[in-house]
Amino acid sequence: MLHYESTPVQEFHHAVLEKAGVRLLVKREDLNHPFISGNKWWKLKYNLEEARRLNKKTLLTFGGAYSNHIYAVAAAAEECNFKSIGIIRGEEVLPLNPTLRFATEHGMELHYVSREDYRKKNEADYIRHLHSAFGDFYSIPEGGTNSLALKGCSEFAETLLNLDFDYLCLASGTGGTMAGILEGFAGKREVVGISVLKGDFLTQEITNLLKTSAAEKKISSPVYGKWQVLTSYHHGGYAKVPDVLKNFIREMYQQHNLPLDPVYTGKLMWAVLEEVKKGFFKRGSTILALHTGGLQGAASYQNLYE
Ligand SMILES: *Cc1c(COP(=O)(O)O)cnc(C)c1O
């Protein structure tokens, strides 16, 4: 249903890697679609099919003002001929930032709600209220994480098994992408998630997502192999971008031809190189770092690559 471009693997060279005797490849999944990039493509794939199967005309979802998910849903709705509604946390700020401008230009209707109301976004009562305000719609949770998102990410993971590598490293927000990938790998690769949020809840969150998914699929003893979430690379918290991280992103772009976003993949690459230095990865092994996209977010930062 959605356009998809097959994506390259980029070899990354760095003195730190040579010293540690490990190889680092970057799966450039950010290049899979011009607007619905990286993991968001895979998280939306089966949600779009389901919305169509249910004969829905409108997609409704939730996000912050810089959300990659809002951006992707606006583009996906347009490409697949759905109307779209974005419930945005906080007050309207004009002029619109590049993310929300893109969303409205691609047909998304934006509704701003207070932080207090936004917190109710998963409550049945609140969804009923939204239905009385907006009529019939297919609802996609914040960040796109639900069982159908896991299904898409699991399918993506299976395509990666053709590649020769030992560890997959990726940036995690809700953990939906990582949970889906763990399902798809079924223990055939080790997975390391880098939390972009401050706090220690992601391991539990991913465990819950895996449990719910296995129960829905009636799988009694699923295999996931070795996985963990590293929680010390958030750089101050979600969407916090200190200068050291900006400088790192600029260097990655200028010296390694690798464009990164400040919220997710910048923190991922930083973490991978730090863990290589610390000897986390076995000598002789290959790491596949997953570029999950999100480069639209870089447009909201001045001169990030210069
Ligand atoms: C949304 C997003 C993530 C986080 O995905 P989760 O499934 O919420 O963990 C990672 N990277 C990028 C670029 C994203 O846009």
Coordinates of N, CA, C and O and ligand atoms in Angstrom, one line a residue, residues 39-40 43 68 143 145 171-178 261 264-265 292-294, ligand 1:
N39 N 11.7 3.4 10.9 CA 10.8 2.5 11.7 C 9.4 2.9 11.5 O 8.5 2.1 11.6
K40 N 9.1 4.2 11.3 CA 7.7 4.6 11.2 C 7.0 4.0 10.0 O 5.8 3.6 10.1
K43 N 6.1 0.5 11.3 CA 5.1 0.6 12.3 C 3.7 0.9 11.7 O 2.7 0.5 12.3
N68 N 8.1 12.8 14.9 CA 8.3 12.1 13.7 C 7.1 11.3 13.3 O 6.8 11.1 12.1
G143 N 3.3 7.7 19.0 CA 4.5 6.9 18.6 C 4.2 5.7 17.7 O 5.1 5.0 17.2
T145 N 2.9 2.8 18.5 CA 3.2 1.5 19.0 C 1.9 0.8 19.4 O 1.2 1.2 20.3
A171 N 18.0 3.0 18.5 CA 17.4 3.9 19.5 C 16.0 3.6 19.8 O 15.2 3.2 18.9
S172 N 15.7 3.7 21.1 CA 14.3 3.3 21.6 C 13.6 4.5 22.3 O 14.2 5.1 23.1
G173 N 12.3 4.6 21.9 CA 11.5 5.6 22.6 C 10.4 4.9 23.4 O 10.5 4.8 24.6
T174 N 9.4 4.4 22.7 CA 8.4 3.6 23.4 C 8.8 2.1 23.5 O 8.2 1.4 24.3
G175 N 9.8 1.7 22.7 CA 10.2 0.3 22.7 C 9.5 -0.6 21.7 O 9.8 -1.7 21.6
G176 N 8.5 0.0 21.0 CA 7.7 -0.8 20.1 C 8.5 -1.4 19.0 O 8.4 -2.6 18.6
T177 N 9.4 -0.6 18.4 CA 10.3 -1.1 17.3 C 11.2 -2.2 17.8 O 11.3 -3.3 17.2
M178 N 11.8 -2.0 19.0 CA 12.7 -3.0 19.5 C 11.9 -4.3 19.8 O 12.4 -5.4 19.5
D261 N 19.7 12.4 13.2 CA 18.8 13.3 13.9 C 19.2 13.5 15.3 O 19.8 12.6 15.9
Y264 N 17.1 10.8 18.2 CA 17.2 9.4 18.3 C 18.6 8.9 17.8 O 19.4 8.3 18.5
T265 N 18.8 9.0 16.5 CA 20.0 8.3 15.9 C 21.3 9.0 16.3 O 22.3 8.3 16.3
T292 N 17.0 4.6 12.1 CA 15.5 4.6 12.1 C 14.8 5.8 11.5 O 13.6 5.9 11.6
G293 N 15.7 6.7 10.9 CA 15.1 7.8 10.2 C 15.0 9.1 11.1 O 15.9 9.3 11.9
G294 N 13.9 9.8 11.0 CA 13.6 11.0 11.8 C 14.4 12.2 11.4 O 14.5 13.2 12.2
Ligands
LIG1 C1 9.9 7.0 16.7 C2 11.4 6.8 16.5 C3 12.1 5.9 17.3 C4 11.6 5.2 18.5 O1 10.8 4.1 18.1 P1 10.0 3.3 19.3 O2 9.3 2.2 18.5 O3 9.0 4.3 19.9 O4 11.0 2.8 20.3 C5 13.5 5.7 17.0 N1 14.1 6.4 16.0 C6 13.4 7.3 15.3 C7 14.1 8.1 14.2 C8 12.0 7.6 15.5 O5 11.4 8.5 14.8

